[in-house]
Every structure is written in C-alpha cells, then in structure tokens.
C-alpha cells in the first residue's frame, strides 16, 4: 500500500491531479492479441513459488517495450496490477496478501507490452502458490568471477520475503578472502566461516556463543579445514583438508580447472575442541572431499576419487564417486568400511556437492564429466537420489543448458536453492525449485529483485555458496573484523 500512496503523491506533484493509482497508469487500449505467452525476464512462466517469496517482478526480454503492464488474478475475484517502463513492480504487502489467499492454488498473469506500434497483449500464464513456505533468508558470498586474484567480496544476508540485503562482513574490513560459510540446518546459532590470507582463521559460533578464531591446521593433517558441514546435533562439523591447484585451458569452454593434489576428511568435536581422524578417510591413494552428514547424523557422505601421479595433468581422468561411511555420534567414531553409493566413474562421470535433504528422503548432487570443482563445468547438471529406493535421476526441471553446481536444501526439505550460470555463462546466480514429498520437481526460478534486469546487469558479481537461514544471523561484522585482525588463534587439537 505504501507504493500506492507514493504513486498518488507523484501524480499530484506532477500536476496530474489524480487520486487513484489507475489514473496514473496508461490504459491498455486497442491491443493486438498475441497467440503466444510473453517472453519475460526472469522467466517466471509456470513456476511454483512459496507463499512468503518476494514479488516476482519482471520485464520483457527484448527490451524494446516502452511500457509493461501485468494483471495478476485469482479464482476468487482478487487481483493485483502493476505497470512500469523497465519492469513491473508489485506492491510488497498486496503481493503477500494475494499469495496468502491462494495457498495451494494458482494465479493467472496477463502481460501487455506497449511498443512503437501500440499495445500487445499476450496469453496468460500461471504461477502456482505452494503450501510449503521457504526459510526466512539466504546467505551467500558475492565475488567477481575471477581466478587468481580477488577484489571486494563479502558474505551477505537476504530476506527472501522482501528485497532487503545486508553485508555480514566484507574483506574491506581486513586483508584477505572470506569464504566457506556454513550453518547448522539453517540455524545461524551454529556458524562456521573461513578467512583466507595473512589473517587466516576459521571463525566458529556455537549455540549463539561469541565468535572464536581458530587455527585449524595441525601436525597430523594436510592443512587448514575447508568445506564445512554441521552434524544435526550441532556437536560436530565435518571438514575436508585440500591441497588445491588450478590450471587454465588453452581452448575450452570450461575455461579453468580447479583440482586437488591431495585431500582428506576429518570431523571436529566442537565441545571437546578435537579433530576426529580415521585412516580410511585420509588415504594417500584417494582424494576425499565434500563431506556431509546424513539427516540422522549416523552416516557421513563424501566424494572420493583415485589419485593421479604427482605432476600429472591428466585432469579429465579424475572422477569422483559418491561414498558413505558410518558415524557414531555417541562415541565420535567411524565405521571401518566405505560404501559406494553412486558409481559415477563407471558412467564416465564425476560427482560433486552432495546435499541430503533434512527429512532423510533425498540427496541432491552435481554430475559433470570429470573433476570436483563443477562450477566452471558448463555440462554440470543436478541429480536427485531417492534414499529409500536408491533410484537416481536427472532434475530436468531444475537444470538448464549451462552450469548448475552448488545447491542447498531449505529446512523443510521442500525447496532447493541452486547456483546456475544459465543467464550468460559467466555469472553464477541463485535459482529455486520446489521438490515435493514424492520427488516431483518444479521449474526453477530466479531470486526475485525489484528491477531484475537492472540489478543483475549492474552487479558484476557471482552469488557463491547460497545457504538458507531460518532467521536473521545477527552477525556483528565489526566485532568479527577485530577478531580477524587480532593475532590470537585458538588451536585445534587432535583426539589421541
């Protein structure tokens, strides 16, 4: 309603003298009726959305329209209207009210666009409003899609029901790189955040306790801990330790390869400040990476590949399977057998980024031709493993012709956020798709913005590692920067 009042005020100030929003809009008159549905950006045609998502504002793909008009109606006589030059901009409160009135039902959207030859009205399309809500927000790193150097970057928090975004911490507050943020099932009370560079550290918060900066490198492990994943109890964090390099293709659409020359797994006991190690998870002949706990906390999934000879650059021969090992949270001990869950190597493929749903039913993973850093692999797609039946299938509705890579589940296990380069092949942007209890997958839709084309065109940054959060993080970036710039680091111990 604030937008309505502002429009009324603007009309009066500019001498129009109108007291109704409709009087400020240009009437859609003598429109040519098109047989096709509108070609809009972002593509929201036929998507399934949560009731608490921000307005799905959009513009025309061709950018030649002088005005864009959208009328959203339901089956109960309610409607919502917006008109704009670059993009429609639905009133926030009215949008949420209309979605709330149509839980489990669909909305019809009729789009008209005014060109030099007049108005064109397109066939209506539907938006389905799911009864499954989405979490409060999303946390992500914003970073230029560079390779060897970085400029400004940071971790940011976005309210998914509005367009509000705030920085948690930026590297303008210290010298270095901020990455690998992680929360326990979306709860920011448990948080892990890595800092790389001259002030390197891992910042940990447990049960909303004050942040502590840790040195995670020990004399019994390869190096610093990376790729964190919390145990559902909050007591443990699974980490990998990776010795990573990168190479550039002389002529290849994938541009860059990031690869491990060595990698192991370990689990950190937050309460005892101890790393838990197992010989079967730190074999020299195996690259182990991307550890994640199962929903019940009794399994550790991870990716594993046969190592290649030192100095070899046959990177397209490195392929990872999805594996599993038992974990006993009562004793902090591991099983003595590794099970192959997805044998991707036999298919000539490679698994990365396994993520089990929190209800224990599914596991989503990325499949690419080789390697484990699939964010620059344009052939990378998402697959869904049914943990009850063992069936694995491609997530066609979520995928595109370009890269789909990192992804995470909402806490109710009904939504996936996924990283995709489908817009231009260069910048990674967040998309969402609905996954129902039977594994049916809805069409993916882009994170809404107030003016999406202007926003994504002017922000030359990739969205990296999107993580759901169930509430505001209440992260004090100024205090965190003081901790980072301080020399003190608490050391990780290793269980004897």
PDB file of C-alpha atoms in Angstrom, residues 68-306:
ATOM      1  CA  UNK A  68       4.983  -3.227 -19.399  1.00  0.00           C
ATOM      2  CA  UNK A  69       1.628  -3.981 -17.799  1.00  0.00           C
ATOM      3  CA  UNK A  70       0.819  -7.004 -15.636  1.00  0.00           C
ATOM      4  CA  UNK A  71      -2.503  -8.051 -14.125  1.00  0.00           C
ATOM      5  CA  UNK A  72      -2.456 -10.923 -11.632  1.00  0.00           C
ATOM      6  CA  UNK A  73      -5.811 -12.524 -10.836  1.00  0.00           C
ATOM      7  CA  UNK A  74      -7.031 -15.491  -8.804  1.00  0.00           C
ATOM      8  CA  UNK A  75     -10.135 -17.664  -8.860  1.00  0.00           C
ATOM      9  CA  UNK A  76     -11.838 -15.642  -6.107  1.00  0.00           C
ATOM     10  CA  UNK A  77     -12.105 -12.260  -7.810  1.00  0.00           C
ATOM     11  CA  UNK A  78      -8.930 -10.770  -6.317  1.00  0.00           C
ATOM     12  CA  UNK A  79      -6.384  -9.009  -8.487  1.00  0.00           C
ATOM     13  CA  UNK A  80      -3.067  -7.164  -8.397  1.00  0.00           C
ATOM     14  CA  UNK A  81      -1.862  -4.704 -11.027  1.00  0.00           C
ATOM     15  CA  UNK A  82       1.481  -3.106 -11.881  1.00  0.00           C
ATOM     16  CA  UNK A  83       2.843  -1.099 -14.789  1.00  0.00           C
ATOM     17  CA  UNK A  84       6.353   0.148 -15.421  1.00  0.00           C
ATOM     18  CA  UNK A  85       8.853   1.205 -18.065  1.00  0.00           C
ATOM     19  CA  UNK A  86      11.623  -1.325 -17.425  1.00  0.00           C
ATOM     20  CA  UNK A  87       9.908  -3.722 -15.066  1.00  0.00           C
ATOM     21  CA  UNK A  88       6.647  -4.246 -13.257  1.00  0.00           C
ATOM     22  CA  UNK A  89       6.963  -3.625  -9.517  1.00  0.00           C
ATOM     23  CA  UNK A  90       4.218  -5.237  -7.442  1.00  0.00           C
ATOM     24  CA  UNK A  91       3.351  -3.730  -4.093  1.00  0.00           C
ATOM     25  CA  UNK A  92       5.005  -5.863  -1.400  1.00  0.00           C
ATOM     26  CA  UNK A  93       2.091  -6.018   1.034  1.00  0.00           C
ATOM     27  CA  UNK A  94      -0.524  -6.601  -1.668  1.00  0.00           C
ATOM     28  CA  UNK A  95       1.622  -9.322  -3.234  1.00  0.00           C
ATOM     29  CA  UNK A  96       1.926 -11.242   0.029  1.00  0.00           C
ATOM     30  CA  UNK A  97      -1.784 -10.820   0.742  1.00  0.00           C
ATOM     31  CA  UNK A  98      -2.713 -12.256  -2.665  1.00  0.00           C
ATOM     32  CA  UNK A  99      -0.357 -15.235  -2.263  1.00  0.00           C
ATOM     33  CA  UNK A 100      -1.692 -15.939   1.233  1.00  0.00           C
ATOM     34  CA  UNK A 101      -5.247 -16.056  -0.164  1.00  0.00           C
ATOM     35  CA  UNK A 102      -4.228 -18.643  -2.754  1.00  0.00           C
ATOM     36  CA  UNK A 103      -2.265 -21.290  -0.887  1.00  0.00           C
ATOM     37  CA  UNK A 104      -2.314 -24.484  -2.911  1.00  0.00           C
ATOM     38  CA  UNK A 105      -3.924 -22.691  -5.850  1.00  0.00           C
ATOM     39  CA  UNK A 106      -2.716 -20.885  -8.942  1.00  0.00           C
ATOM     40  CA  UNK A 107      -2.605 -17.272 -10.061  1.00  0.00           C
ATOM     41  CA  UNK A 108      -3.113 -16.110 -13.625  1.00  0.00           C
ATOM     42  CA  UNK A 109      -0.819 -13.393 -15.007  1.00  0.00           C
ATOM     43  CA  UNK A 110      -1.797 -11.399 -18.103  1.00  0.00           C
ATOM     44  CA  UNK A 111       1.019  -9.316 -19.586  1.00  0.00           C
ATOM     45  CA  UNK A 112       0.680  -6.466 -22.057  1.00  0.00           C
ATOM     46  CA  UNK A 113       3.579  -4.548 -23.566  1.00  0.00           C
ATOM     47  CA  UNK A 114       3.463  -1.223 -25.399  1.00  0.00           C
ATOM     48  CA  UNK A 115       5.755  -0.912 -28.433  1.00  0.00           C
ATOM     49  CA  UNK A 116       6.062   1.719 -31.150  1.00  0.00           C
ATOM     50  CA  UNK A 117       3.132   0.145 -32.985  1.00  0.00           C
ATOM     51  CA  UNK A 118       0.928   0.066 -29.873  1.00  0.00           C
ATOM     52  CA  UNK A 119      -0.096  -2.407 -27.223  1.00  0.00           C
ATOM     53  CA  UNK A 120       0.304  -6.188 -27.443  1.00  0.00           C
ATOM     54  CA  UNK A 121      -1.487  -8.489 -25.003  1.00  0.00           C
ATOM     55  CA  UNK A 122      -0.138 -11.993 -24.545  1.00  0.00           C
ATOM     56  CA  UNK A 123      -1.719 -15.243 -23.487  1.00  0.00           C
ATOM     57  CA  UNK A 124      -1.876 -15.537 -19.673  1.00  0.00           C
ATOM     58  CA  UNK A 125       0.467 -17.788 -17.732  1.00  0.00           C
ATOM     59  CA  UNK A 126       0.135 -19.373 -14.306  1.00  0.00           C
ATOM     60  CA  UNK A 127       2.086 -19.162 -11.070  1.00  0.00           C
ATOM     61  CA  UNK A 128       1.360 -21.916  -8.553  1.00  0.00           C
ATOM     62  CA  UNK A 129       1.459 -20.990  -4.846  1.00  0.00           C
ATOM     63  CA  UNK A 130       2.786 -23.892  -2.815  1.00  0.00           C
ATOM     64  CA  UNK A 131       1.568 -24.704   0.685  1.00  0.00           C
ATOM     65  CA  UNK A 132       5.253 -25.187   1.548  1.00  0.00           C
ATOM     66  CA  UNK A 133       6.844 -21.991   2.804  1.00  0.00           C
ATOM     67  CA  UNK A 134      10.514 -21.140   2.384  1.00  0.00           C
ATOM     68  CA  UNK A 135      13.023 -20.161   5.068  1.00  0.00           C
ATOM     69  CA  UNK A 136      13.489 -16.578   6.212  1.00  0.00           C
ATOM     70  CA  UNK A 137      16.551 -15.823   4.161  1.00  0.00           C
ATOM     71  CA  UNK A 138      19.608 -16.687   2.177  1.00  0.00           C
ATOM     72  CA  UNK A 139      23.305 -16.103   2.897  1.00  0.00           C
ATOM     73  CA  UNK A 140      25.831 -16.028   0.079  1.00  0.00           C
ATOM     74  CA  UNK A 141      29.215 -14.728  -0.889  1.00  0.00           C
ATOM     75  CA  UNK A 142      29.361 -12.072  -3.600  1.00  0.00           C
ATOM     76  CA  UNK A 143      32.561 -12.268  -5.593  1.00  0.00           C
ATOM     77  CA  UNK A 144      33.800 -11.297  -9.034  1.00  0.00           C
ATOM     78  CA  UNK A 145      34.128 -14.412 -11.221  1.00  0.00           C
ATOM     79  CA  UNK A 146      37.918 -14.135 -11.341  1.00  0.00           C
ATOM     80  CA  UNK A 147      40.620 -16.709 -10.971  1.00  0.00           C
ATOM     81  CA  UNK A 148      43.930 -15.820  -9.323  1.00  0.00           C
ATOM     82  CA  UNK A 149      43.080 -12.526  -7.653  1.00  0.00           C
ATOM     83  CA  UNK A 150      40.053 -11.038  -5.946  1.00  0.00           C
ATOM     84  CA  UNK A 151      38.877  -7.541  -5.227  1.00  0.00           C
ATOM     85  CA  UNK A 152      35.987  -6.658  -2.961  1.00  0.00           C
ATOM     86  CA  UNK A 153      33.991  -9.602  -1.679  1.00  0.00           C
ATOM     87  CA  UNK A 154      31.793 -10.353   1.286  1.00  0.00           C
ATOM     88  CA  UNK A 155      29.148 -12.515   2.910  1.00  0.00           C
ATOM     89  CA  UNK A 156      25.626 -11.119   2.596  1.00  0.00           C
ATOM     90  CA  UNK A 157      22.203 -11.899   4.018  1.00  0.00           C
ATOM     91  CA  UNK A 158      18.995 -11.510   2.011  1.00  0.00           C
ATOM     92  CA  UNK A 159      15.432 -11.552   3.339  1.00  0.00           C
ATOM     93  CA  UNK A 160      13.576 -13.804   0.876  1.00  0.00           C
ATOM     94  CA  UNK A 161      10.194 -12.200   1.580  1.00  0.00           C
ATOM     95  CA  UNK A 162      11.466  -8.757   0.547  1.00  0.00           C
ATOM     96  CA  UNK A 163      14.402  -7.219  -1.303  1.00  0.00           C
ATOM     97  CA  UNK A 164      16.377  -6.330   1.830  1.00  0.00           C
ATOM     98  CA  UNK A 165      20.056  -7.294   1.739  1.00  0.00           C
ATOM     99  CA  UNK A 166      22.815  -6.514   4.219  1.00  0.00           C
ATOM    100  CA  UNK A 167      26.504  -7.286   4.448  1.00  0.00           C
ATOM    101  CA  UNK A 168      27.617  -9.561   7.282  1.00  0.00           C
ATOM    102  CA  UNK A 169      31.302  -8.951   6.644  1.00  0.00           C
ATOM    103  CA  UNK A 170      33.380  -7.673   3.724  1.00  0.00           C
ATOM    104  CA  UNK A 171      37.075  -8.008   3.021  1.00  0.00           C
ATOM    105  CA  UNK A 172      37.415  -4.233   3.086  1.00  0.00           C
ATOM    106  CA  UNK A 173      37.438  -4.769   6.876  1.00  0.00           C
ATOM    107  CA  UNK A 174      40.613  -6.895   6.745  1.00  0.00           C
ATOM    108  CA  UNK A 175      43.187  -8.141   4.261  1.00  0.00           C
ATOM    109  CA  UNK A 176      42.210 -11.473   2.778  1.00  0.00           C
ATOM    110  CA  UNK A 177      39.412 -13.619   1.420  1.00  0.00           C
ATOM    111  CA  UNK A 178      36.184 -14.616   3.146  1.00  0.00           C
ATOM    112  CA  UNK A 179      34.585 -17.918   2.131  1.00  0.00           C
ATOM    113  CA  UNK A 180      33.005 -21.239   3.112  1.00  0.00           C
ATOM    114  CA  UNK A 181      30.247 -20.025   5.412  1.00  0.00           C
ATOM    115  CA  UNK A 182      28.065 -22.749   6.910  1.00  0.00           C
ATOM    116  CA  UNK A 183      25.133 -23.035   9.334  1.00  0.00           C
ATOM    117  CA  UNK A 184      23.584 -25.973  11.162  1.00  0.00           C
ATOM    118  CA  UNK A 185      20.385 -26.686   9.210  1.00  0.00           C
ATOM    119  CA  UNK A 186      19.962 -23.012   8.525  1.00  0.00           C
ATOM    120  CA  UNK A 187      20.264 -22.008  12.176  1.00  0.00           C
ATOM    121  CA  UNK A 188      22.814 -19.179  12.471  1.00  0.00           C
ATOM    122  CA  UNK A 189      23.285 -20.003  16.171  1.00  0.00           C
ATOM    123  CA  UNK A 190      25.820 -22.534  14.829  1.00  0.00           C
ATOM    124  CA  UNK A 191      28.101 -20.945  12.268  1.00  0.00           C
ATOM    125  CA  UNK A 192      31.450 -21.643  10.629  1.00  0.00           C
ATOM    126  CA  UNK A 193      33.236 -19.062   8.484  1.00  0.00           C
ATOM    127  CA  UNK A 194      36.665 -19.336   6.859  1.00  0.00           C
ATOM    128  CA  UNK A 195      39.076 -16.455   6.350  1.00  0.00           C
ATOM    129  CA  UNK A 196      41.999 -16.893   3.974  1.00  0.00           C
ATOM    130  CA  UNK A 197      45.094 -14.744   3.562  1.00  0.00           C
ATOM    131  CA  UNK A 198      47.500 -13.112   6.024  1.00  0.00           C
ATOM    132  CA  UNK A 199      44.821 -13.101   8.745  1.00  0.00           C
ATOM    133  CA  UNK A 200      43.654 -16.638   8.045  1.00  0.00           C
ATOM    134  CA  UNK A 201      41.338 -18.284  10.559  1.00  0.00           C
ATOM    135  CA  UNK A 202      38.124 -20.228  10.961  1.00  0.00           C
ATOM    136  CA  UNK A 203      35.506 -18.310  12.931  1.00  0.00           C
ATOM    137  CA  UNK A 204      33.149 -20.528  14.916  1.00  0.00           C
ATOM    138  CA  UNK A 205      29.957 -19.768  16.810  1.00  0.00           C
ATOM    139  CA  UNK A 206      28.103 -22.498  18.704  1.00  0.00           C
ATOM    140  CA  UNK A 207      24.727 -22.022  20.403  1.00  0.00           C
ATOM    141  CA  UNK A 208      24.967 -18.269  19.787  1.00  0.00           C
ATOM    142  CA  UNK A 209      28.185 -18.095  21.803  1.00  0.00           C
ATOM    143  CA  UNK A 210      30.708 -15.343  20.994  1.00  0.00           C
ATOM    144  CA  UNK A 211      32.833 -15.883  17.903  1.00  0.00           C
ATOM    145  CA  UNK A 212      36.211 -17.546  18.359  1.00  0.00           C
ATOM    146  CA  UNK A 213      39.007 -17.549  15.772  1.00  0.00           C
ATOM    147  CA  UNK A 214      40.679 -20.945  15.310  1.00  0.00           C
ATOM    148  CA  UNK A 215      43.822 -22.232  13.665  1.00  0.00           C
ATOM    149  CA  UNK A 216      42.574 -25.467  12.112  1.00  0.00           C
ATOM    150  CA  UNK A 217      45.914 -26.734  10.794  1.00  0.00           C
ATOM    151  CA  UNK A 218      47.593 -29.445  12.858  1.00  0.00           C
ATOM    152  CA  UNK A 219      50.744 -31.540  12.514  1.00  0.00           C
ATOM    153  CA  UNK A 220      48.577 -34.596  11.766  1.00  0.00           C
ATOM    154  CA  UNK A 221      46.509 -33.107   8.923  1.00  0.00           C
ATOM    155  CA  UNK A 222      47.251 -31.824   5.422  1.00  0.00           C
ATOM    156  CA  UNK A 223      46.360 -28.231   6.122  1.00  0.00           C
ATOM    157  CA  UNK A 224      43.515 -25.931   7.073  1.00  0.00           C
ATOM    158  CA  UNK A 225      39.950 -27.193   7.292  1.00  0.00           C
ATOM    159  CA  UNK A 226      37.595 -26.308   4.414  1.00  0.00           C
ATOM    160  CA  UNK A 227      34.153 -27.322   3.050  1.00  0.00           C
ATOM    161  CA  UNK A 228      32.292 -27.478   6.394  1.00  0.00           C
ATOM    162  CA  UNK A 229      29.050 -29.307   7.145  1.00  0.00           C
ATOM    163  CA  UNK A 230      27.381 -29.391  10.578  1.00  0.00           C
ATOM    164  CA  UNK A 231      26.128 -32.516  12.305  1.00  0.00           C
ATOM    165  CA  UNK A 232      22.379 -32.210  13.127  1.00  0.00           C
ATOM    166  CA  UNK A 233      23.227 -32.329  16.849  1.00  0.00           C
ATOM    167  CA  UNK A 234      25.430 -29.245  16.495  1.00  0.00           C
ATOM    168  CA  UNK A 235      28.258 -31.019  18.282  1.00  0.00           C
ATOM    169  CA  UNK A 236      30.322 -31.938  15.210  1.00  0.00           C
ATOM    170  CA  UNK A 237      31.455 -30.321  11.975  1.00  0.00           C
ATOM    171  CA  UNK A 238      32.739 -32.389   9.069  1.00  0.00           C
ATOM    172  CA  UNK A 239      35.603 -30.770   7.166  1.00  0.00           C
ATOM    173  CA  UNK A 240      37.854 -31.644   4.296  1.00  0.00           C
ATOM    174  CA  UNK A 241      41.503 -30.624   4.048  1.00  0.00           C
ATOM    175  CA  UNK A 242      42.512 -29.906   0.471  1.00  0.00           C
ATOM    176  CA  UNK A 243      45.739 -29.107  -1.309  1.00  0.00           C
ATOM    177  CA  UNK A 244      44.286 -27.269  -4.300  1.00  0.00           C
ATOM    178  CA  UNK A 245      45.697 -26.014  -7.605  1.00  0.00           C
ATOM    179  CA  UNK A 246      44.257 -24.524 -10.761  1.00  0.00           C
ATOM    180  CA  UNK A 247      45.051 -24.598 -14.473  1.00  0.00           C
ATOM    181  CA  UNK A 248      43.631 -22.800 -17.498  1.00  0.00           C
ATOM    182  CA  UNK A 249      42.509 -24.405 -20.734  1.00  0.00           C
ATOM    183  CA  UNK A 250      44.137 -23.008 -23.867  1.00  0.00           C
ATOM    184  CA  UNK A 251      40.910 -23.587 -25.790  1.00  0.00           C
ATOM    185  CA  UNK A 252      37.938 -24.994 -23.908  1.00  0.00           C
ATOM    186  CA  UNK A 253      34.503 -23.738 -22.948  1.00  0.00           C
ATOM    187  CA  UNK A 254      35.136 -24.637 -19.282  1.00  0.00           C
ATOM    188  CA  UNK A 255      37.993 -22.095 -19.094  1.00  0.00           C
ATOM    189  CA  UNK A 256      39.529 -23.224 -15.809  1.00  0.00           C
ATOM    190  CA  UNK A 257      40.133 -26.344 -13.772  1.00  0.00           C
ATOM    191  CA  UNK A 258      40.404 -26.255 -10.006  1.00  0.00           C
ATOM    192  CA  UNK A 259      41.656 -29.591  -8.711  1.00  0.00           C
ATOM    193  CA  UNK A 260      43.087 -31.273  -5.640  1.00  0.00           C
ATOM    194  CA  UNK A 261      46.558 -32.757  -5.471  1.00  0.00           C
ATOM    195  CA  UNK A 262      45.700 -34.227  -2.065  1.00  0.00           C
ATOM    196  CA  UNK A 263      42.649 -34.179   0.220  1.00  0.00           C
ATOM    197  CA  UNK A 264      41.438 -35.877   3.403  1.00  0.00           C
ATOM    198  CA  UNK A 265      38.429 -35.770   5.717  1.00  0.00           C
ATOM    199  CA  UNK A 266      38.074 -35.156   9.441  1.00  0.00           C
ATOM    200  CA  UNK A 267      35.321 -34.343  11.915  1.00  0.00           C
ATOM    201  CA  UNK A 268      35.671 -31.629  14.537  1.00  0.00           C
ATOM    202  CA  UNK A 269      34.176 -32.119  18.005  1.00  0.00           C
ATOM    203  CA  UNK A 270      33.021 -28.612  18.941  1.00  0.00           C
ATOM    204  CA  UNK A 271      32.547 -29.434  22.630  1.00  0.00           C
ATOM    205  CA  UNK A 272      35.951 -31.063  23.159  1.00  0.00           C
ATOM    206  CA  UNK A 273      37.925 -28.988  20.629  1.00  0.00           C
ATOM    207  CA  UNK A 274      39.215 -32.166  18.997  1.00  0.00           C
ATOM    208  CA  UNK A 275      39.605 -33.342  15.428  1.00  0.00           C
ATOM    209  CA  UNK A 276      38.439 -36.911  14.930  1.00  0.00           C
ATOM    210  CA  UNK A 277      40.535 -38.741  12.340  1.00  0.00           C
ATOM    211  CA  UNK A 278      40.190 -42.094  10.627  1.00  0.00           C
ATOM    212  CA  UNK A 279      42.797 -43.852   8.449  1.00  0.00           C
ATOM    213  CA  UNK A 280      40.157 -44.826   5.885  1.00  0.00           C
ATOM    214  CA  UNK A 281      39.321 -41.142   5.355  1.00  0.00           C
ATOM    215  CA  UNK A 282      42.912 -39.976   4.825  1.00  0.00           C
ATOM    216  CA  UNK A 283      44.368 -42.372   2.281  1.00  0.00           C
ATOM    217  CA  UNK A 284      47.169 -41.091   0.053  1.00  0.00           C
ATOM    218  CA  UNK A 285      45.754 -43.002  -2.919  1.00  0.00           C
ATOM    219  CA  UNK A 286      42.303 -41.385  -2.593  1.00  0.00           C
ATOM    220  CA  UNK A 287      41.102 -37.809  -2.881  1.00  0.00           C
ATOM    221  CA  UNK A 288      38.287 -37.410  -0.322  1.00  0.00           C
ATOM    222  CA  UNK A 289      36.254 -34.201  -0.308  1.00  0.00           C
ATOM    223  CA  UNK A 290      32.832 -32.543   0.237  1.00  0.00           C
ATOM    224  CA  UNK A 291      31.783 -34.344   3.463  1.00  0.00           C
ATOM    225  CA  UNK A 292      28.141 -34.065   4.600  1.00  0.00           C
ATOM    226  CA  UNK A 293      26.243 -35.774   7.413  1.00  0.00           C
ATOM    227  CA  UNK A 294      23.053 -37.710   6.795  1.00  0.00           C
ATOM    228  CA  UNK A 295      19.790 -36.390   8.218  1.00  0.00           C
ATOM    229  CA  UNK A 296      20.004 -38.771  11.198  1.00  0.00           C
ATOM    230  CA  UNK A 297      23.674 -37.974  11.782  1.00  0.00           C
ATOM    231  CA  UNK A 298      24.743 -41.602  11.550  1.00  0.00           C
ATOM    232  CA  UNK A 299      26.376 -41.505   8.130  1.00  0.00           C
ATOM    233  CA  UNK A 300      28.984 -39.348   6.501  1.00  0.00           C
ATOM    234  CA  UNK A 301      28.617 -38.931   2.746  1.00  0.00           C
ATOM    235  CA  UNK A 302      31.550 -37.670   0.707  1.00  0.00           C
ATOM    236  CA  UNK A 303      33.119 -37.680  -2.758  1.00  0.00           C
ATOM    237  CA  UNK A 304      36.151 -39.859  -3.475  1.00  0.00           C
ATOM    238  CA  UNK A 305      38.452 -40.310  -6.484  1.00  0.00           C
ATOM    239  CA  UNK A 306      41.572 -42.295  -7.243  1.00  0.00           C
TER     240      UNK A 306
END
